[in-house]
Amino acid sequence: MADQVQMTEVPVVDVPNVVPQAQKPPVVTVVAAKEPPMIPESDEQPDESVEALETKKSDAVTNGAAAADDDNEKVPQSGSYKEESTRVADLIDNEKKAVEQLKVLVGEALDKHEFFGSAIPQQQQQQEPKPEEEAETKDQSPQEESIDQVESGDTKEKAIEDDGAKTVEAIEDTVVPASSSVQPEQPPEAKADAVSEDQGKDANKVFPQEISIWGIPLLADERSDVILLKFLRARDFKVKEAFAMLQNTIRWRKEFGIDELVEQDLGDDLDKVVFMHGSDKQGHPVCYNVFGEFQNKELYQKTFSDEDKRQNFLRWRIQFLEKSIRKLDFSPGGICTIVQINDLKNSPGLTKWELRQATKQALQLLQDNYPEFVARQVFINVPWWYLAVNKMISPFLTQRTRSKFVFAGPSKTAETLLRYIAAEQVPVKYGGLSKDGEFATTDAVIEENVKPAVKHTVEFPVTEACYLTWEVRVVGWDVSYGAEFMPSGEDSYTIIIQKSKKVGCSEEEVVCNNFKAGEPGKVVLTIDNPTSKKKKLLYRLKTMPTSD
């Protein structure tokens, strides 16, 4: 099923292993330019003819076009995926067994230097003698010598009896020293030769191969178990297939020169196309893919106009992902996955052949070599045609894969993002409050609902002279906003801070006000919602005491 993300046909899913691959024989070398088949294979593939599939595609497109008239209100939602544990202790018995079996295979491959396909020299394959054998060999010489001497003594005893020249005691004196004979101490030259021989044996000894992936040495500690779990889950805990995938990944990383690639400077032309920004409510880093940036013809030509440039884009994308992954926490229970936000607003779509080719190449490499790094895939500003294609392909996806996908039309984009990401972490362009300025992403945002056809108020109490700064935003606006200061003293007058005015629905605006209060009272914000729809209000406040 590796190739089933072909459903997009647009540059939006350049993300590792969003869709698990079908089981296939291991491939030593990954070919970047390989195009996935148009119809993915899957264990869940329904029994349909080609004609039926074409009919289904036609119906999906027709229904998708009709759905566009509803302003994307019926965008399909998933996102029910619950991330699995990365602790081996939390696994069920057969999964624990699979982890141990994979560790054995990896250990054997490291011992035999098999990951890169290099054979161990014949002279190094000879087994070193076991300690017991060495001891037996060392003990054998003096023993045999004693036996020879004893046999010699017996012969002498016979001769003496014949001649009558010696007594039995003399014979025993001849035998005993022979059986208890001790080898003479070796001269210094012989000892030096023995030490040199031992050092030669150590030099020829085969030491296990040391291999790291994403900065984590294999089998070195518990972090390695987390990495092995990713490959096992990508192959449904089929140990041999997971091992083949791991082996191919390690070989590809060497051939592609990943460690050298990470250190290279590939420029910053694409920084607005793909970037990391903040984290979701569970702590996953969030990656934004903004393909509408390729509407810029100059950037598009600079990135995709020929094969060399497309290969440079591929290397840049791999480098970006590598740097992001190396910042993850691979300790058991740590955050080792990423949330992907794919913005389809003004995306070039199906018409840009070069972009489609580059996306397919990136997708193939990412799926083959970066398993289980996506916690959730969120598609925002989704056009009707994309929904039609997704509806056609959806039956081919596993339930686990579908549960990771979330789709939101233009009118639901901000609401959807705020469901998974706190407002202080969401960029302003997507409905949040995260931007450069006086407030940081650590300054929490308060969210409130504004009911239809009501005036909603927010009060900031002031107990002493201070300086107040606040940010406010209503998602989708189309409401009136005003602010005033109401002193507590009876003889004081209300001060207008922001005269009430209507903010249009098309404005991606964050209102920032400040006020210096010289006496106790309260600041009151008023949001007048004349529409029949519920609105979401976002705001945060900072106060600083003054000496006045």
Coordinates of C-alpha atoms in Angstrom, one line a residue, residues 55-466:
T55 CA -17.8 4.8 -12.6
K56 CA -16.9 5.4 -8.9
K57 CA -14.4 8.1 -9.9
S58 CA -17.0 9.8 -12.1
D59 CA -19.6 9.7 -9.3
A60 CA -17.0 11.0 -6.8
V61 CA -16.1 14.0 -8.9
T62 CA -19.7 14.8 -9.6
N63 CA -20.6 14.6 -5.9
G64 CA -17.5 16.6 -5.0
A65 CA -18.5 19.4 -7.4
A66 CA -21.9 19.5 -5.8
A67 CA -20.3 19.7 -2.4
A68 CA -18.4 22.8 -3.3
D69 CA -21.7 24.7 -3.3
D70 CA -22.1 23.9 0.4
D71 CA -19.0 26.0 1.2
N72 CA -17.2 22.9 2.4
E73 CA -19.5 22.4 5.4
K74 CA -19.6 18.7 4.9
V75 CA -15.9 18.0 4.7
P76 CA -15.2 14.5 5.9
Q77 CA -13.5 14.3 9.3
S78 CA -11.4 11.6 10.7
G79 CA -8.6 12.2 13.2
S80 CA -9.7 9.5 15.6
Y81 CA -6.2 7.9 15.6
K82 CA -4.7 7.2 19.0
E83 CA -1.0 7.0 18.9
E84 CA 0.5 3.7 20.1
S85 CA 2.9 3.5 23.0
T86 CA 6.6 3.5 22.4
R87 CA 7.4 1.5 25.6
V88 CA 8.1 -2.1 25.0
A89 CA 6.6 -2.9 28.4
D90 CA 3.2 -1.7 27.1
L91 CA 3.1 -4.0 24.2
I92 CA 1.1 -7.3 24.0
D93 CA 3.0 -10.6 24.2
N94 CA 3.4 -11.3 20.5
E95 CA 4.6 -7.7 19.8
K96 CA 7.2 -8.0 22.6
K97 CA 8.3 -11.3 21.1
A98 CA 8.6 -9.6 17.7
V99 CA 10.8 -6.9 19.2
E100 CA 13.2 -9.4 20.7
Q101 CA 13.3 -11.4 17.5
L102 CA 14.1 -8.3 15.5
K103 CA 16.9 -7.4 17.9
V104 CA 18.4 -10.8 17.5
L105 CA 18.4 -10.4 13.7
V106 CA 19.9 -6.9 14.0
G107 CA 22.6 -8.2 16.4
E108 CA 23.6 -11.0 14.1
A109 CA 23.8 -8.6 11.1
L110 CA 26.0 -6.2 13.1
D111 CA 28.3 -9.1 14.1
K112 CA 28.6 -10.3 10.6
H113 CA 28.8 -6.8 9.0
E114 CA 25.8 -7.7 6.7
F115 CA 24.0 -4.3 6.7
F116 CA 26.1 -2.9 3.8
G117 CA 26.4 -6.3 2.0
S118 CA 30.2 -6.6 2.7
A119 CA 31.4 -10.1 3.2
I120 CA 33.8 -10.8 6.1
P121 CA 37.3 -11.8 4.8
Q122 CA 37.8 -15.5 4.9
Q123 CA 40.8 -15.4 7.3
Q124 CA 38.6 -13.4 9.7
Q125 CA 35.8 -15.9 9.6
Q126 CA 38.0 -18.6 11.2
Q127 CA 36.8 -19.0 14.7
E128 CA 39.1 -18.2 17.6
P129 CA 39.9 -21.2 19.8
K130 CA 37.7 -21.4 22.8
P131 CA 39.2 -20.9 26.2
E132 CA 38.6 -24.5 27.2
E133 CA 40.4 -25.7 24.1
E134 CA 43.3 -23.4 24.8
A135 CA 43.6 -24.7 28.4
E136 CA 43.4 -28.3 27.1
T137 CA 46.1 -27.7 24.7
K138 CA 48.4 -26.1 27.2
D139 CA 47.8 -28.9 29.7
Q140 CA 48.4 -31.6 27.2
S141 CA 52.2 -31.2 26.6
P142 CA 53.5 -31.6 30.1
Q143 CA 51.1 -34.5 30.7
E144 CA 52.3 -36.4 27.6
E145 CA 55.9 -35.7 28.5
S146 CA 55.3 -37.2 31.9
I147 CA 53.7 -40.3 30.4
D148 CA 56.7 -40.7 28.1
Q149 CA 59.1 -40.4 31.0
V150 CA 57.1 -42.9 33.1
E151 CA 57.2 -45.3 30.2
S152 CA 60.9 -44.8 29.9
G153 CA 61.2 -45.4 33.7
D154 CA 59.4 -48.7 33.4
T155 CA 61.9 -49.8 30.8
K156 CA 64.8 -48.8 33.0
E157 CA 63.2 -50.7 35.9
K158 CA 63.1 -53.8 33.8
A159 CA 66.8 -53.5 32.9
I160 CA 67.8 -52.9 36.5
E161 CA 66.0 -56.0 37.7
D162 CA 67.8 -58.0 35.2
D163 CA 71.2 -56.7 36.2
G164 CA 70.4 -56.6 40.0
A165 CA 72.4 -53.3 40.2
K166 CA 69.5 -51.0 41.6
T167 CA 66.8 -51.3 44.2
V168 CA 63.1 -50.6 43.8
E169 CA 63.6 -47.3 45.6
A170 CA 65.9 -46.2 42.9
I171 CA 63.3 -47.1 40.3
E172 CA 60.7 -44.9 42.2
D173 CA 63.2 -42.1 42.4
T174 CA 63.4 -42.3 38.6
V175 CA 59.6 -42.3 38.1
V176 CA 58.5 -39.6 40.5
P177 CA 60.6 -36.7 39.2
A178 CA 59.5 -37.6 35.7
S179 CA 55.7 -37.4 36.6
S180 CA 56.2 -34.1 38.5
S181 CA 58.5 -32.4 36.0
V182 CA 58.0 -28.7 35.5
Q183 CA 58.7 -26.8 32.3
P184 CA 61.6 -24.4 32.5
E185 CA 60.8 -20.7 32.5
Q186 CA 60.7 -19.1 29.1
P187 CA 63.4 -16.6 28.2
P188 CA 62.3 -12.9 27.7
E189 CA 62.5 -13.3 23.9
A190 CA 60.0 -16.1 23.9
K191 CA 57.6 -14.1 26.1
A192 CA 57.8 -11.1 23.7
D193 CA 57.0 -13.4 20.8
A194 CA 53.9 -14.8 22.7
V195 CA 52.6 -11.2 23.4
S196 CA 53.1 -10.2 19.8
E197 CA 51.2 -13.3 18.7
D198 CA 48.2 -12.4 21.0
Q199 CA 48.1 -8.9 19.7
G200 CA 48.0 -10.3 16.2
K201 CA 45.0 -12.4 17.1
D202 CA 43.2 -9.3 18.5
A203 CA 43.9 -7.4 15.3
N204 CA 42.3 -10.1 13.2
K205 CA 39.2 -10.4 15.5
V206 CA 35.9 -9.3 14.0
F207 CA 34.2 -6.6 16.1
P208 CA 30.5 -5.9 15.7
Q209 CA 29.5 -3.2 13.2
E210 CA 28.5 0.1 14.7
I211 CA 25.5 1.7 12.9
S212 CA 23.5 4.8 13.9
I213 CA 20.2 5.9 12.4
W214 CA 18.8 9.4 13.1
G215 CA 21.6 9.8 15.6
I216 CA 20.7 6.7 17.6
P217 CA 23.2 3.7 17.7
L218 CA 21.4 0.4 17.0
L219 CA 21.0 -1.8 20.0
A220 CA 22.9 0.7 22.2
D221 CA 20.1 1.5 24.5
E222 CA 16.2 1.8 24.9
R223 CA 16.0 4.4 22.2
S224 CA 17.0 1.8 19.6
D225 CA 13.9 -0.2 20.7
V226 CA 11.7 2.8 19.8
I227 CA 13.3 2.9 16.3
L228 CA 12.8 -0.9 15.8
L229 CA 9.2 -0.5 16.8
K230 CA 8.6 2.0 14.0
F231 CA 9.8 -0.6 11.4
L232 CA 7.8 -3.4 13.0
R233 CA 4.6 -1.3 13.0
A234 CA 5.2 -0.3 9.4
R235 CA 5.2 -4.0 8.6
D236 CA 2.5 -5.2 10.9
F237 CA 5.0 -6.8 13.3
K238 CA 6.2 -9.2 10.6
V239 CA 9.8 -9.6 11.8
K240 CA 11.6 -10.6 8.6
E241 CA 9.9 -7.9 6.5
A242 CA 10.7 -5.3 9.2
F243 CA 14.3 -6.4 9.2
A244 CA 14.5 -6.2 5.4
M245 CA 13.0 -2.7 5.5
L246 CA 15.5 -1.6 8.1
Q247 CA 18.4 -3.1 6.1
N248 CA 17.3 -1.4 2.9
T249 CA 16.9 1.9 4.8
I250 CA 20.4 1.7 6.2
R251 CA 21.9 0.9 2.8
W252 CA 19.9 3.7 1.2
R253 CA 21.1 6.2 3.8
K254 CA 24.7 5.4 3.0
E255 CA 24.2 5.6 -0.8
F256 CA 22.3 8.9 -0.5
G257 CA 24.9 10.3 1.8
I258 CA 22.5 11.4 4.6
D259 CA 25.2 12.3 7.2
E260 CA 27.0 14.5 4.7
L261 CA 23.7 15.9 3.4
V262 CA 22.6 17.1 6.8
E263 CA 25.7 19.4 7.0
Q264 CA 25.3 21.0 3.6
D265 CA 23.9 24.5 3.0
L266 CA 21.1 24.2 0.4
G267 CA 19.8 27.7 0.7
D268 CA 16.6 29.2 2.1
D269 CA 14.5 29.7 -1.1
L270 CA 11.9 27.1 0.2
D271 CA 11.6 28.3 3.8
K272 CA 8.1 29.5 3.2
V273 CA 7.1 26.3 1.5
V274 CA 7.8 23.9 4.3
F275 CA 8.5 25.0 7.9
M276 CA 8.2 23.9 11.5
H277 CA 6.1 26.1 13.8
G278 CA 5.1 25.3 17.4
S279 CA 3.6 22.1 18.7
D280 CA 0.2 20.5 19.1
K281 CA -1.7 20.0 22.4
Q282 CA 0.2 16.7 23.0
G283 CA 3.6 18.2 22.3
H284 CA 4.2 16.9 18.8
P285 CA 6.2 19.3 16.6
V286 CA 4.0 20.8 13.8
C287 CA 5.2 20.9 10.1
Y288 CA 3.4 23.2 7.6
N289 CA 3.5 22.4 3.9
V290 CA 2.3 25.5 2.0
F291 CA 2.3 24.5 -1.7
G292 CA 0.4 27.6 -2.8
E293 CA 3.8 29.3 -2.6
F294 CA 4.6 27.6 -5.9
Q295 CA 2.1 29.9 -7.7
N296 CA 5.2 32.1 -7.8
K297 CA 6.4 31.3 -11.3
E298 CA 10.0 32.4 -10.6
L299 CA 10.2 30.0 -7.6
Y300 CA 8.5 27.2 -9.5
Q301 CA 10.9 27.4 -12.4
K302 CA 13.9 27.7 -10.1
T303 CA 12.7 24.5 -8.2
F304 CA 11.2 22.2 -10.8
S305 CA 12.2 23.2 -14.4
D306 CA 14.6 20.4 -15.0
E307 CA 15.7 17.1 -13.5
D308 CA 18.7 18.5 -11.7
K309 CA 16.6 21.1 -10.0
R310 CA 14.0 18.5 -9.0
Q311 CA 16.8 16.4 -7.5
N312 CA 18.0 19.4 -5.6
F313 CA 14.4 19.9 -4.2
L314 CA 14.4 16.2 -3.2
R315 CA 17.7 16.6 -1.4
W316 CA 16.4 19.7 0.4
R317 CA 13.2 18.0 1.5
I318 CA 15.1 15.0 2.8
Q319 CA 17.6 17.3 4.6
F320 CA 14.7 19.2 6.2
L321 CA 13.1 16.1 7.4
E322 CA 16.3 14.6 8.8
K323 CA 17.0 17.8 10.8
S324 CA 13.5 17.7 12.2
I325 CA 13.7 14.1 13.1
R326 CA 17.0 14.4 14.9
K327 CA 15.3 16.9 17.3
L328 CA 12.7 14.3 18.4
D329 CA 12.8 12.4 21.7
F330 CA 13.4 8.7 21.0
S331 CA 13.4 7.7 24.6
P332 CA 10.5 5.3 25.6
G333 CA 7.4 7.5 26.1
G334 CA 9.0 10.5 24.4
I335 CA 7.6 12.5 21.4
C336 CA 9.0 10.9 18.3
T337 CA 6.4 11.8 15.7
I338 CA 5.3 14.9 13.8
V339 CA 2.0 16.5 13.0
Q340 CA 1.8 17.5 9.3
I341 CA -0.4 20.4 8.1
N342 CA -0.9 20.4 4.4
D343 CA -2.3 23.7 3.1
L344 CA -4.0 23.3 -0.3
K345 CA -5.0 26.9 -0.8
N346 CA -4.0 28.0 -4.3
S347 CA -2.1 24.7 -4.8
P348 CA -1.0 24.1 -8.4
G349 CA -2.9 20.8 -8.3
L350 CA -2.9 18.3 -11.1
T351 CA -1.8 20.7 -13.9
K352 CA 1.9 20.9 -12.9
W353 CA 3.6 17.8 -14.2
E354 CA 7.0 18.7 -12.8
L355 CA 5.7 19.2 -9.4
R356 CA 3.8 15.9 -9.5
Q357 CA 7.0 14.1 -10.5
A358 CA 9.0 15.6 -7.7
T359 CA 6.3 14.8 -5.2
K360 CA 6.1 11.2 -6.3
Q361 CA 9.9 10.8 -6.0
A362 CA 9.9 12.4 -2.5
L363 CA 6.9 10.3 -1.4
Q364 CA 8.5 7.0 -2.5
L365 CA 11.7 7.7 -0.6
L366 CA 10.0 9.0 2.5
Q367 CA 7.6 6.0 2.7
D368 CA 10.4 3.5 2.1
N369 CA 12.8 5.0 4.6
Y370 CA 11.0 7.0 7.2
P371 CA 8.3 4.7 8.8
E372 CA 5.8 5.9 11.4
F373 CA 6.9 9.5 11.8
V374 CA 3.5 11.0 11.3
A375 CA 1.2 11.4 14.3
R376 CA -1.6 13.1 12.3
Q377 CA -2.1 14.4 8.7
V378 CA -4.3 17.5 8.6
F379 CA -5.4 18.9 5.2
I380 CA -6.7 22.5 5.3
N381 CA -8.3 24.7 2.7
V382 CA -9.3 21.6 0.9
P383 CA -10.9 22.1 -2.6
W384 CA -13.8 20.0 -3.8
W385 CA -11.8 18.1 -6.4
Y386 CA -9.4 16.9 -3.7
L387 CA -12.4 15.5 -1.6
A388 CA -13.6 13.7 -4.8
V389 CA -10.3 12.0 -5.3
N390 CA -10.0 11.1 -1.6
K391 CA -13.5 9.6 -1.7
M392 CA -12.6 7.4 -4.6
I393 CA -9.3 6.2 -2.9
S394 CA -10.5 5.9 0.7
P395 CA -11.8 2.3 0.4
F396 CA -8.3 1.2 -0.4
L397 CA -6.8 2.6 2.8
T398 CA -6.6 0.7 6.1
Q399 CA -8.7 1.9 9.0
R400 CA -5.5 2.8 10.9
T401 CA -4.3 5.0 8.0
R402 CA -7.7 6.7 7.5
S403 CA -7.8 7.5 11.2
K404 CA -4.7 9.7 10.9
F405 CA -6.3 11.9 8.2
V406 CA -8.2 15.1 8.9
F407 CA -9.8 17.3 6.1
A408 CA -11.1 20.8 6.5
G409 CA -12.5 23.2 3.8
P410 CA -11.6 26.9 3.8
S411 CA -14.4 27.9 6.2
K412 CA -13.4 25.2 8.7
T413 CA -9.6 25.6 8.6
A414 CA -9.1 27.7 11.7
E415 CA -11.7 25.7 13.7
T416 CA -10.0 22.4 12.8
L417 CA -6.5 23.6 13.6
L418 CA -7.6 24.9 17.0
R419 CA -9.1 21.5 17.8
Y420 CA -5.6 20.0 17.8
I421 CA -3.2 23.0 18.3
A422 CA -3.5 25.7 21.0
A423 CA -4.2 29.2 19.6
E424 CA -0.8 30.6 20.8
Q425 CA 0.9 28.0 18.7
V426 CA -1.2 28.5 15.5
P427 CA 0.2 31.1 13.0
V428 CA -2.0 34.2 12.5
K429 CA -2.6 33.3 8.8
Y430 CA -4.3 30.1 9.9
G431 CA -6.6 31.7 12.6
G432 CA -4.3 31.7 15.7
L433 CA -2.4 34.4 17.5
S434 CA 1.2 33.2 17.0
K435 CA 3.3 36.0 15.5
D436 CA 6.3 38.2 16.2
G437 CA 5.5 40.9 18.7
E438 CA 5.1 41.5 22.4
F439 CA 3.5 38.1 23.1
A440 CA 5.3 34.8 22.8
T441 CA 4.0 31.2 22.2
T442 CA 4.4 30.7 26.0
D443 CA 1.7 33.3 26.7
A444 CA -1.5 31.3 26.9
V445 CA -4.6 32.3 25.0
I446 CA -8.1 32.1 26.4
E447 CA -10.8 30.7 24.2
E448 CA -14.5 31.6 24.6
N449 CA -17.6 31.0 22.4
V450 CA -19.7 33.9 21.3
K451 CA -23.3 32.9 20.9
P452 CA -25.4 34.0 17.9
A453 CA -27.1 37.4 18.0
V454 CA -25.7 38.5 21.4
K455 CA -23.2 41.0 22.8
H456 CA -20.4 39.2 24.5
T457 CA -18.2 41.0 27.1
V458 CA -14.8 40.3 28.6
E459 CA -13.6 42.1 31.7
F460 CA -10.1 42.8 32.9
P461 CA -10.1 43.9 36.6
V462 CA -7.7 46.7 37.5
T463 CA -6.8 47.0 41.2
E464 CA -3.9 49.4 41.0
A465 CA -2.2 51.7 38.6
C466 CA -0.8 49.6 35.8

